[in-house]
PDB file of C-alpha atoms and ligand atoms in Angstrom:
ATOM      1  CA  MET A 861      -0.051   0.058  -0.208  1.00  0.00           C
ATOM      2  CA  PRO A 862       2.007   3.165  -0.741  1.00  0.00           C
ATOM      3  CA  VAL A 863       2.345   6.361   2.015  1.00  0.00           C
ATOM      4  CA  ALA A 864       1.121   9.652   1.492  1.00  0.00           C
ATOM      5  CA  PHE A 865       2.252  12.317   4.178  1.00  0.00           C
ATOM      6  CA  ILE A 866       0.326  15.201   4.658  1.00  0.00           C
ATOM      7  CA  THR A 867       0.652  18.469   7.170  1.00  0.00           C
ATOM      8  CA  GLY A 868      -1.986  20.642   8.308  1.00  0.00           C
ATOM      9  CA  ALA A 869      -3.884  16.978   8.105  1.00  0.00           C
ATOM     10  CA  SER A 870      -6.441  18.003  11.197  1.00  0.00           C
ATOM     11  CA  SER A 871      -8.737  20.638   8.862  1.00  0.00           C
ATOM     12  CA  GLY A 872      -9.605  22.094   5.743  1.00  0.00           C
ATOM     13  CA  PHE A 873      -7.803  20.849   2.561  1.00  0.00           C
ATOM     14  CA  GLY A 874      -5.178  18.249   4.575  1.00  0.00           C
ATOM     15  CA  ARG A 875      -7.860  16.822   6.201  1.00  0.00           C
ATOM     16  CA  GLU A 876     -10.058  16.060   3.355  1.00  0.00           C
ATOM     17  CA  ILE A 877      -7.127  15.523   0.911  1.00  0.00           C
ATOM     18  CA  ALA A 878      -5.682  12.741   3.962  1.00  0.00           C
ATOM     19  CA  ARG A 879      -9.675  11.230   3.705  1.00  0.00           C
ATOM     20  CA  ALA A 880      -9.607  11.287   0.002  1.00  0.00           C
ATOM     21  CA  LEU A 881      -5.899   9.079  -0.429  1.00  0.00           C
ATOM     22  CA  ALA A 882      -7.183   6.918   2.560  1.00  0.00           C
ATOM     23  CA  LYS A 883     -10.316   5.996   0.575  1.00  0.00           C
ATOM     24  CA  LYS A 884      -8.134   5.079  -2.331  1.00  0.00           C
ATOM     25  CA  ASP A 885      -5.832   3.074  -0.472  1.00  0.00           C
ATOM     26  CA  TYR A 886      -3.211   5.170   0.820  1.00  0.00           C
ATOM     27  CA  LYS A 887      -1.569   4.541   4.423  1.00  0.00           C
ATOM     28  CA  VAL A 888      -1.514   8.331   5.435  1.00  0.00           C
ATOM     29  CA  VAL A 889       0.831  10.227   7.773  1.00  0.00           C
ATOM     30  CA  ALA A 890      -0.934  12.586   9.401  1.00  0.00           C
ATOM     31  CA  LEU A 891       0.711  15.740  11.087  1.00  0.00           C
ATOM     32  CA  ALA A 892      -0.949  18.850  12.624  1.00  0.00           C
ATOM     33  CA  ARG A 893      -0.780  20.213  16.126  1.00  0.00           C
ATOM     34  CA  ARG A 894      -4.204  19.105  17.046  1.00  0.00           C
ATOM     35  CA  SER A 895      -4.192  15.350  18.195  1.00  0.00           C
ATOM     36  CA  GLU A 896      -7.548  14.860  19.087  1.00  0.00           C
ATOM     37  CA  ARG A 897      -8.473  15.810  15.378  1.00  0.00           C
ATOM     38  CA  LEU A 898      -5.633  13.411  14.205  1.00  0.00           C
ATOM     39  CA  GLU A 899      -7.540  10.895  16.417  1.00  0.00           C
ATOM     40  CA  ASP A 900     -10.397  11.316  14.263  1.00  0.00           C
ATOM     41  CA  LEU A 901      -9.119  10.475  11.292  1.00  0.00           C
ATOM     42  CA  ARG A 902      -7.340   7.274  13.383  1.00  0.00           C
ATOM     43  CA  LYS A 903     -10.983   6.230  14.462  1.00  0.00           C
ATOM     44  CA  GLU A 904     -12.193   6.874  11.011  1.00  0.00           C
ATOM     45  CA  PHE A 905      -9.347   4.945   8.858  1.00  0.00           C
ATOM     46  CA  GLY A 906      -8.092   2.778  11.868  1.00  0.00           C
ATOM     47  CA  GLU A 907      -4.198   1.248  10.832  1.00  0.00           C
ATOM     48  CA  ARG A 908      -4.367   3.118   7.504  1.00  0.00           C
ATOM     49  CA  ILE A 909      -3.231   6.499   9.504  1.00  0.00           C
ATOM     50  CA  TYR A 910      -0.084   7.670  11.537  1.00  0.00           C
ATOM     51  CA  PRO A 911      -0.672  10.388  13.021  1.00  0.00           C
ATOM     52  CA  ILE A 912       1.890  13.082  14.142  1.00  0.00           C
ATOM     53  CA  CYS A 913       1.272  15.408  16.427  1.00  0.00           C
ATOM     54  CA  VAL A 914       4.060  18.338  15.803  1.00  0.00           C
ATOM     55  CA  ASP A 915       4.414  21.671  15.289  1.00  0.00           C
ATOM     56  CA  ALA A 916       5.766  22.430  12.008  1.00  0.00           C
ATOM     57  CA  ARG A 917       7.668  25.183  13.200  1.00  0.00           C
ATOM     58  CA  ASN A 918       9.850  23.350  15.492  1.00  0.00           C
ATOM     59  CA  LYS A 919      12.953  21.974  13.668  1.00  0.00           C
ATOM     60  CA  GLU A 920      13.472  19.204  15.798  1.00  0.00           C
ATOM     61  CA  SER A 921      10.271  17.569  16.197  1.00  0.00           C
ATOM     62  CA  VAL A 922      10.111  17.437  12.713  1.00  0.00           C
ATOM     63  CA  PHE A 923      13.127  15.924  11.802  1.00  0.00           C
ATOM     64  CA  SER A 924      12.806  13.414  14.720  1.00  0.00           C
ATOM     65  CA  ALA A 925       9.284  12.504  13.697  1.00  0.00           C
ATOM     66  CA  ILE A 926      10.066  11.904  10.204  1.00  0.00           C
ATOM     67  CA  ASP A 927      13.533   9.879  11.393  1.00  0.00           C
ATOM     68  CA  SER A 928      11.172   7.638  13.654  1.00  0.00           C
ATOM     69  CA  LEU A 929       8.539   6.832  11.280  1.00  0.00           C
ATOM     70  CA  PRO A 930       7.651   3.214  11.473  1.00  0.00           C
ATOM     71  CA  GLN A 931       9.075   1.073   8.779  1.00  0.00           C
ATOM     72  CA  GLU A 932       5.585   0.548   7.436  1.00  0.00           C
ATOM     73  CA  PHE A 933       5.132   4.312   6.981  1.00  0.00           C
ATOM     74  CA  SER A 934       8.421   5.312   5.339  1.00  0.00           C
ATOM     75  CA  ASP A 935       8.018   4.340   1.949  1.00  0.00           C
ATOM     76  CA  ILE A 936       6.311   7.821   1.288  1.00  0.00           C
ATOM     77  CA  SER A 937       5.653   8.238  -2.098  1.00  0.00           C
ATOM     78  CA  ILE A 938       3.199  11.518  -1.772  1.00  0.00           C
ATOM     79  CA  LEU A 939       4.096  14.449   0.287  1.00  0.00           C
ATOM     80  CA  VAL A 940       1.202  17.225   0.610  1.00  0.00           C
ATOM     81  CA  ASN A 941       3.253  20.241   2.164  1.00  0.00           C
ATOM     82  CA  ASN A 942      -0.089  22.223   2.968  1.00  0.00           C
ATOM     83  CA  ALA A 943       0.227  23.199   6.753  1.00  0.00           C
ATOM     84  CA  GLY A 944       0.070  27.376   6.789  1.00  0.00           C
ATOM     85  CA  LEU A 945      -2.147  29.882   7.607  1.00  0.00           C
ATOM     86  CA  ALA A 946      -2.430  33.769   7.178  1.00  0.00           C
ATOM     87  CA  LEU A 947      -3.047  36.007  10.068  1.00  0.00           C
ATOM     88  CA  GLU A 948      -4.935  39.360  10.221  1.00  0.00           C
ATOM     89  CA  GLN A 949      -5.780  41.570   7.328  1.00  0.00           C
ATOM     90  CA  VAL A 950      -4.218  45.098   8.052  1.00  0.00           C
ATOM     91  CA  GLU A 951      -1.673  47.263   6.615  1.00  0.00           C
ATOM     92  CA  PHE A 952       1.888  45.750   7.336  1.00  0.00           C
ATOM     93  CA  ASP A 953       2.594  48.124   9.322  1.00  0.00           C
ATOM     94  CA  LYS A 954       0.117  47.451  11.557  1.00  0.00           C
ATOM     95  CA  LEU A 955       0.793  43.768  12.081  1.00  0.00           C
ATOM     96  CA  GLU A 956       1.993  42.512  15.012  1.00  0.00           C
ATOM     97  CA  ILE A 957       5.408  41.031  15.047  1.00  0.00           C
ATOM     98  CA  ASP A 958       4.295  37.890  16.188  1.00  0.00           C
ATOM     99  CA  ASP A 959       2.031  37.271  13.673  1.00  0.00           C
ATOM    100  CA  ILE A 960       4.857  37.855  11.663  1.00  0.00           C
ATOM    101  CA  ASP A 961       6.891  35.086  12.623  1.00  0.00           C
ATOM    102  CA  THR A 962       4.139  32.928  13.002  1.00  0.00           C
ATOM    103  CA  MET A 963       3.279  33.341   9.411  1.00  0.00           C
ATOM    104  CA  VAL A 964       7.261  33.090   7.838  1.00  0.00           C
ATOM    105  CA  ASP A 965       7.859  30.622  10.615  1.00  0.00           C
ATOM    106  CA  THR A 966       5.194  28.309   9.508  1.00  0.00           C
ATOM    107  CA  ASN A 967       4.569  29.000   5.635  1.00  0.00           C
ATOM    108  CA  ILE A 968       7.626  28.945   4.889  1.00  0.00           C
ATOM    109  CA  LYS A 969      10.296  27.596   7.653  1.00  0.00           C
ATOM    110  CA  GLY A 970       8.373  24.902   8.737  1.00  0.00           C
ATOM    111  CA  PHE A 971       7.304  23.925   5.176  1.00  0.00           C
ATOM    112  CA  LEU A 972      11.128  23.939   4.297  1.00  0.00           C
ATOM    113  CA  TYR A 973      11.880  21.647   6.883  1.00  0.00           C
ATOM    114  CA  VAL A 974       9.170  19.347   6.046  1.00  0.00           C
ATOM    115  CA  ALA A 975      10.706  18.977   2.595  1.00  0.00           C
ATOM    116  CA  ARG A 976      14.142  18.834   3.595  1.00  0.00           C
ATOM    117  CA  ALA A 977      13.443  15.985   5.995  1.00  0.00           C
ATOM    118  CA  LEU A 978      11.274  13.935   3.564  1.00  0.00           C
ATOM    119  CA  ILE A 979      12.865  14.202   0.319  1.00  0.00           C
ATOM    120  CA  PRO A 980      15.322  11.935   0.684  1.00  0.00           C
ATOM    121  CA  LEU A 981      12.779   9.398   1.359  1.00  0.00           C
ATOM    122  CA  LEU A 982      10.902  10.438  -1.592  1.00  0.00           C
ATOM    123  CA  ARG A 983      14.034  10.281  -3.837  1.00  0.00           C
ATOM    124  CA  ARG A 984      14.319   6.546  -2.579  1.00  0.00           C
ATOM    125  CA  GLN A 985      10.929   5.425  -4.888  1.00  0.00           C
ATOM    126  CA  LYS A 986      10.591   4.741  -8.104  1.00  0.00           C
ATOM    127  CA  ASP A 987       8.065   7.627  -8.474  1.00  0.00           C
ATOM    128  CA  ALA A 988       6.626  10.365  -6.090  1.00  0.00           C
ATOM    129  CA  TYR A 989       5.042  13.133  -6.138  1.00  0.00           C
ATOM    130  CA  ILE A 990       5.348  16.726  -4.137  1.00  0.00           C
ATOM    131  CA  PHE A 991       2.261  19.083  -3.819  1.00  0.00           C
ATOM    132  CA  ASN A 992       3.088  22.267  -2.391  1.00  0.00           C
ATOM    133  CA  ILE A 993       0.007  24.212  -1.130  1.00  0.00           C
ATOM    134  CA  GLY A 994       0.657  27.884  -2.081  1.00  0.00           C
ATOM    135  CA  SER A 995      -2.273  30.406  -3.120  1.00  0.00           C
ATOM    136  CA  VAL A 996      -3.445  33.086  -5.748  1.00  0.00           C
ATOM    137  CA  ALA A 997      -2.066  35.402  -3.047  1.00  0.00           C
ATOM    138  CA  GLY A 998       1.170  34.273  -4.319  1.00  0.00           C
ATOM    139  CA  ARG A 999       0.697  36.341  -7.526  1.00  0.00           C
ATOM    140  CA  ASN A1000      -2.270  38.492  -6.937  1.00  0.00           C
ATOM    141  CA  PRO A1001      -1.371  41.052  -4.162  1.00  0.00           C
ATOM    142  CA  TYR A1002      -4.211  42.255  -2.254  1.00  0.00           C
ATOM    143  CA  PHE A1003      -4.498  45.081   0.461  1.00  0.00           C
ATOM    144  CA  GLY A1004      -3.731  43.750   3.713  1.00  0.00           C
ATOM    145  CA  GLY A1005      -2.100  40.436   2.059  1.00  0.00           C
ATOM    146  CA  ASN A1006       1.521  41.755   2.446  1.00  0.00           C
ATOM    147  CA  VAL A1007       3.536  39.021   4.414  1.00  0.00           C
ATOM    148  CA  TYR A1008       0.752  36.134   3.032  1.00  0.00           C
ATOM    149  CA  CYS A1009       1.212  37.036  -0.243  1.00  0.00           C
ATOM    150  CA  GLY A1010       5.116  36.962   0.517  1.00  0.00           C
ATOM    151  CA  THR A1011       4.958  33.382   1.906  1.00  0.00           C
ATOM    152  CA  LYS A1012       2.770  31.925  -0.806  1.00  0.00           C
ATOM    153  CA  ALA A1013       4.889  33.469  -3.566  1.00  0.00           C
ATOM    154  CA  PHE A1014       7.867  31.634  -1.724  1.00  0.00           C
ATOM    155  CA  VAL A1015       6.181  28.610  -2.401  1.00  0.00           C
ATOM    156  CA  GLY A1016       5.466  29.084  -5.762  1.00  0.00           C
ATOM    157  CA  GLN A1017       9.053  29.914  -6.934  1.00  0.00           C
ATOM    158  CA  PHE A1018      10.659  27.361  -4.335  1.00  0.00           C
ATOM    159  CA  SER A1019       8.353  24.726  -6.080  1.00  0.00           C
ATOM    160  CA  LEU A1020       9.571  25.659  -9.654  1.00  0.00           C
ATOM    161  CA  ALA A1021      13.160  26.002  -8.139  1.00  0.00           C
ATOM    162  CA  LEU A1022      13.151  22.427  -6.500  1.00  0.00           C
ATOM    163  CA  ARG A1023      11.986  20.879 -10.255  1.00  0.00           C
ATOM    164  CA  ASN A1024      15.383  21.640 -11.283  1.00  0.00           C
ATOM    165  CA  ASP A1025      17.028  20.086  -8.199  1.00  0.00           C
ATOM    166  CA  LEU A1026      15.311  17.021  -8.568  1.00  0.00           C
ATOM    167  CA  ARG A1027      16.244  16.334 -12.175  1.00  0.00           C
ATOM    168  CA  GLY A1028      16.382  12.711 -12.803  1.00  0.00           C
ATOM    169  CA  SER A1029      14.650  11.440  -9.866  1.00  0.00           C
ATOM    170  CA  ASN A1030      11.088  10.950 -10.822  1.00  0.00           C
ATOM    171  CA  ILE A1031      10.149  13.244  -7.997  1.00  0.00           C
ATOM    172  CA  LYS A1032       7.140  15.521  -9.692  1.00  0.00           C
ATOM    173  CA  VAL A1033       6.447  18.793  -7.705  1.00  0.00           C
ATOM    174  CA  THR A1034       3.249  20.658  -7.716  1.00  0.00           C
ATOM    175  CA  ASN A1035       2.055  24.200  -6.650  1.00  0.00           C
ATOM    176  CA  ILE A1036      -1.463  24.223  -6.258  1.00  0.00           C
ATOM    177  CA  ALA A1037      -2.631  27.840  -5.594  1.00  0.00           C
ATOM    178  CA  PRO A1038      -6.133  27.875  -4.703  1.00  0.00           C
ATOM    179  CA  GLY A1039      -8.364  30.752  -4.415  1.00  0.00           C
ATOM    180  CA  LEU A1040     -11.892  31.536  -2.183  1.00  0.00           C
ATOM    181  CA  CYS A1041     -12.248  28.234  -0.204  1.00  0.00           C
ATOM    182  CA  LYS A1042     -13.903  27.773   2.484  1.00  0.00           C
ATOM    183  CA  THR A1043     -11.626  26.074   5.486  1.00  0.00           C
ATOM    184  CA  GLU A1044     -11.127  26.842   8.979  1.00  0.00           C
ATOM    185  CA  PHE A1045      -8.644  29.201   7.367  1.00  0.00           C
ATOM    186  CA  SER A1046     -10.809  32.652   7.815  1.00  0.00           C
ATOM    187  CA  GLU A1047     -11.465  31.824  11.490  1.00  0.00           C
ATOM    188  CA  VAL A1048      -7.853  31.067  11.681  1.00  0.00           C
ATOM    189  CA  ARG A1049      -7.207  34.756  10.339  1.00  0.00           C
ATOM    190  CA  PHE A1050      -9.416  36.718  12.230  1.00  0.00           C
ATOM    191  CA  LYS A1051      -8.323  34.936  15.249  1.00  0.00           C
ATOM    192  CA  GLY A1052     -11.614  33.509  16.013  1.00  0.00           C
ATOM    193  CA  ASP A1053     -14.153  35.937  14.685  1.00  0.00           C
ATOM    194  CA  LYS A1054     -16.305  33.741  13.184  1.00  0.00           C
ATOM    195  CA  LYS A1055     -19.083  36.785  11.819  1.00  0.00           C
ATOM    196  CA  LYS A1056     -16.101  38.443  10.267  1.00  0.00           C
ATOM    197  CA  ALA A1057     -14.889  35.384   8.755  1.00  0.00           C
ATOM    198  CA  ASP A1058     -18.204  33.780   7.678  1.00  0.00           C
ATOM    199  CA  SER A1059     -19.003  37.027   5.923  1.00  0.00           C
ATOM    200  CA  LEU A1060     -16.422  36.119   3.362  1.00  0.00           C
ATOM    201  CA  TYR A1061     -18.584  33.562   2.285  1.00  0.00           C
ATOM    202  CA  GLU A1062     -21.865  35.244   2.425  1.00  0.00           C
ATOM    203  CA  ASN A1063     -23.754  34.831  -1.092  1.00  0.00           C
ATOM    204  CA  THR A1064     -21.488  33.382  -3.111  1.00  0.00           C
ATOM    205  CA  LYS A1065     -19.915  30.029  -4.085  1.00  0.00           C
ATOM    206  CA  PHE A1066     -16.471  29.154  -3.202  1.00  0.00           C
ATOM    207  CA  ILE A1067     -14.380  25.851  -3.374  1.00  0.00           C
ATOM    208  CA  SER A1068     -14.895  23.378  -0.580  1.00  0.00           C
ATOM    209  CA  ALA A1069     -11.931  21.204   0.902  1.00  0.00           C
ATOM    210  CA  LYS A1070     -13.389  18.121  -0.897  1.00  0.00           C
ATOM    211  CA  ASP A1071     -13.427  19.703  -4.371  1.00  0.00           C
ATOM    212  CA  LEU A1072      -9.689  20.763  -3.429  1.00  0.00           C
ATOM    213  CA  ALA A1073      -8.977  17.033  -2.533  1.00  0.00           C
ATOM    214  CA  GLU A1074     -10.604  15.848  -6.067  1.00  0.00           C
ATOM    215  CA  VAL A1075      -8.163  18.121  -8.044  1.00  0.00           C
ATOM    216  CA  LEU A1076      -5.111  16.581  -6.148  1.00  0.00           C
ATOM    217  CA  LEU A1077      -6.683  13.059  -6.784  1.00  0.00           C
ATOM    218  CA  MET A1078      -7.075  13.729 -10.950  1.00  0.00           C
ATOM    219  CA  LEU A1079      -3.106  15.126 -10.785  1.00  0.00           C
ATOM    220  CA  VAL A1080      -2.284  11.921  -9.010  1.00  0.00           C
ATOM    221  CA  ALA A1081      -3.837   9.898 -12.027  1.00  0.00           C
ATOM    222  CA  LEU A1082      -2.131  11.419 -14.824  1.00  0.00           C
ATOM    223  CA  PRO A1083       0.127   9.495 -16.556  1.00  0.00           C
ATOM    224  CA  SER A1084       3.767   9.449 -14.963  1.00  0.00           C
ATOM    225  CA  HIS A1085       5.721  11.651 -17.711  1.00  0.00           C
ATOM    226  CA  ILE A1086       3.611  14.472 -17.313  1.00  0.00           C
ATOM    227  CA  ASN A1087       4.393  17.135 -14.492  1.00  0.00           C
ATOM    228  CA  VAL A1088       2.036  20.083 -14.181  1.00  0.00           C
ATOM    229  CA  ASN A1089       4.296  22.782 -12.480  1.00  0.00           C
ATOM    230  CA  GLU A1090       1.403  24.803 -10.797  1.00  0.00           C
ATOM    231  CA  ILE A1091      -2.290  25.090 -11.291  1.00  0.00           C
ATOM    232  CA  GLU A1092      -4.657  28.264  -9.782  1.00  0.00           C
ATOM    233  CA  LEU A1093      -8.230  27.570  -9.059  1.00  0.00           C
ATOM    234  CA  MET A1094     -10.879  29.959  -8.207  1.00  0.00           C
ATOM    235  CA  PRO A1095     -14.380  29.491  -7.424  1.00  0.00           C
ATOM    236  CA  VAL A1096     -16.420  30.853 -10.802  1.00  0.00           C
ATOM    237  CA  THR A1097     -17.574  33.398  -8.765  1.00  0.00           C
ATOM    238  CA  GLN A1098     -14.157  35.174  -8.158  1.00  0.00           C
ATOM    239  CA  THR A1099     -12.433  37.410 -10.548  1.00  0.00           C
ATOM    240  CA  TRP A1100      -9.946  40.147 -10.118  1.00  0.00           C
ATOM    241  CA  SER A1101     -10.911  43.600  -9.041  1.00  0.00           C
ATOM    242  CA  GLY A1102      -8.247  45.237 -10.699  1.00  0.00           C
ATOM    243  CA  PHE A1103      -5.686  47.946 -10.008  1.00  0.00           C
ATOM    244  CA  HIS A1104      -6.791  50.938  -7.361  1.00  0.00           C
ATOM    245  CA  ILE A1105      -5.893  54.477  -8.089  1.00  0.00           C
ATOM    246  CA  GLU A1106      -5.630  57.403  -5.732  1.00  0.00           C
ATOM    247  CA  ARG A1107      -7.813  60.192  -6.757  1.00  0.00           C
ATOM    248  CA  PHE A1108      -7.196  63.779  -5.518  1.00  0.00           C
ATOM    249  CA  GLY A1109     -10.046  66.406  -5.157  1.00  0.00           C
TER     250      GLY A1109
HETATM  251  N1  NAP B2152      -8.815  28.163   2.645  1.00  0.00           N
HETATM  252  C1  NAP B2152      -8.167  29.419   1.522  1.00  0.00           C
HETATM  253  O1  NAP B2152      -8.843  29.920   0.899  1.00  0.00           O
HETATM  254  C2  NAP B2152      -6.859  29.102   0.933  1.00  0.00           C
HETATM  255  C3  NAP B2152      -6.536  29.662  -0.143  1.00  0.00           C
HETATM  256  C4  NAP B2152      -5.271  29.574  -0.818  1.00  0.00           C
HETATM  257  C5  NAP B2152      -4.612  28.713   0.156  1.00  0.00           C
HETATM  258  N2  NAP B2152      -4.725  28.211   1.054  1.00  0.00           N
HETATM  259  C6  NAP B2152      -3.748  27.522   1.966  1.00  0.00           C
HETATM  260  O2  NAP B2152      -4.251  26.098   2.081  1.00  0.00           O
HETATM  261  C7  NAP B2152      -3.315  25.726   3.607  1.00  0.00           C
HETATM  262  C8  NAP B2152      -4.381  24.713   4.235  1.00  0.00           C
HETATM  263  O3  NAP B2152      -5.295  25.775   4.703  1.00  0.00           O
HETATM  264  P1  NAP B2152      -6.986  25.564   4.701  1.00  0.00           P
HETATM  265  O4  NAP B2152      -7.632  26.083   4.299  1.00  0.00           O
HETATM  266  O5  NAP B2152      -7.085  23.902   4.999  1.00  0.00           O
HETATM  267  O6  NAP B2152      -6.899  26.002   6.277  1.00  0.00           O
HETATM  268  P2  NAP B2152      -7.407  25.627   7.521  1.00  0.00           P
HETATM  269  O7  NAP B2152      -8.493  24.860   7.587  1.00  0.00           O
HETATM  270  O8  NAP B2152      -7.120  26.501   9.010  1.00  0.00           O
HETATM  271  O9  NAP B2152      -6.060  24.400   7.813  1.00  0.00           O
HETATM  272  C9  NAP B2152      -4.980  24.466   8.048  1.00  0.00           C
HETATM  273  C10 NAP B2152      -3.696  23.480   8.215  1.00  0.00           C
HETATM  274  O10 NAP B2152      -2.640  23.596   9.182  1.00  0.00           O
HETATM  275  C11 NAP B2152      -2.234  22.993  10.277  1.00  0.00           C
HETATM  276  N3  NAP B2152      -1.210  24.253  10.959  1.00  0.00           N
HETATM  277  C12 NAP B2152      -0.961  25.632  10.775  1.00  0.00           C
HETATM  278  N4  NAP B2152       0.185  25.748  11.708  1.00  0.00           N
HETATM  279  C13 NAP B2152       0.675  24.715  12.052  1.00  0.00           C
HETATM  280  C14 NAP B2152       1.817  24.418  12.660  1.00  0.00           C
HETATM  281  N5  NAP B2152       2.833  25.135  13.189  1.00  0.00           N
HETATM  282  N6  NAP B2152       2.305  23.024  12.665  1.00  0.00           N
HETATM  283  C15 NAP B2152       1.688  22.024  12.109  1.00  0.00           C
HETATM  284  N7  NAP B2152       0.079  22.115  11.692  1.00  0.00           N
HETATM  285  C16 NAP B2152       0.128  23.422  11.273  1.00  0.00           C
HETATM  286  C17 NAP B2152      -3.563  23.308  10.965  1.00  0.00           C
HETATM  287  O11 NAP B2152      -3.369  22.220  12.095  1.00  0.00           O
HETATM  288  P3  NAP B2152      -3.207  22.354  13.534  1.00  0.00           P
HETATM  289  O12 NAP B2152      -3.748  23.599  14.227  1.00  0.00           O
HETATM  290  O13 NAP B2152      -3.865  21.343  14.184  1.00  0.00           O
HETATM  291  O14 NAP B2152      -1.849  22.831  13.708  1.00  0.00           O
HETATM  292  C18 NAP B2152      -4.606  22.866   9.596  1.00  0.00           C
HETATM  293  O15 NAP B2152      -4.826  21.497  10.036  1.00  0.00           O
HETATM  294  C19 NAP B2152      -2.603  26.380   3.684  1.00  0.00           C
HETATM  295  O16 NAP B2152      -1.166  26.917   3.731  1.00  0.00           O
HETATM  296  C20 NAP B2152      -2.803  27.982   3.244  1.00  0.00           C
HETATM  297  O17 NAP B2152      -2.782  28.995   3.315  1.00  0.00           O
HETATM  298  C21 NAP B2152      -5.942  28.268   1.959  1.00  0.00           C
END
C-alpha cells in the first residue's frame, strides 16, 4: 500500500486530502498540532493513519518525527506540504511582530523543514509526488495581504526551483494555488471572529476542501511522464478587481 505524508491534516484541505487518499487505499502520515483531530482520522480509517502531533515550526520535532517513522509508513511516495495560515488583513506596519513571525515560521520555515526531511525518503521511490499548497495570493497582491502573499509567492518559486534540483529523480512537484475556499482558514486569520470569517463566504459560491482533494486525485492519476508545474483554481464567482488608483479632490 503506498504512503502519503500530509501536513495540516487536522482541518480543511489537509484533512480532506487525507480522507480522499485513505479511501483510495493509501496509508497516510497525518501531521498537525491538534492531536484530537488526528485521532478522529484514526478512528475513521484505523491503522491506515499514522498521526504525528507536531508543530511544523519546531525543526527538531519535525526531523525526529520523520526519522522515527515506523517501517510500514516510511515508503512515502506523496508529500502534501499544506500546513499554513494567514493572520490578520491589515497594513504591514500595523501587523503584530508575533503574527509576522508565525506566518514566516509556518508557511516558509516549517514548510522547508518538512520538505528537507522528506525528500531523501521520496528519492528512494521509483516515482514520487510533492504537492505544495500555495495560493492565488502568491501572484495577486491584495490589500492587507503583505506577508501572507509573500510567503505564498515563496511557495510558488520554491516549487519551480525544486523541480530543477530533482532532475532525474522521477519526483513530480506541483504548486497548487487555490483561491476562495471555505475551511477554517478565515477563522484562524481573524483570530476566532467567526462572524467576520463567515461574511467572506456569504451569498457566493466557494471551493470546498473536498473539491480541492478531488483536483489533487486527478493530478495523481495523470500519466507518470507529465508534471503539472502549477495549478491555480478559483470558484467561478471569483475574479480580479484591478488596480487601485488614488484620486485627489
Ligand atoms: N482556505 C483558503 O481560502 C486558502 C486559499 C489558498 C491557500 N490556502 C492554503 O491552504 C493551506 C491549508 O489551509 P486550509 O484552508 O485548509 O486552512 P485550515 O482549515 O485552517 O487548515 C490549516 C492546517 O494547517 C495546520 N497548521 C497550521 N499551523 C501549523 C503548525 N505550526 N504546525 C503544524 N500544522 C499547522 C492546522 O493544524 P493545527 O492547527 O491542528 O496544527 C490545519 O490542519 C494553507 O497553507 C493555506 O495558506 C488556503
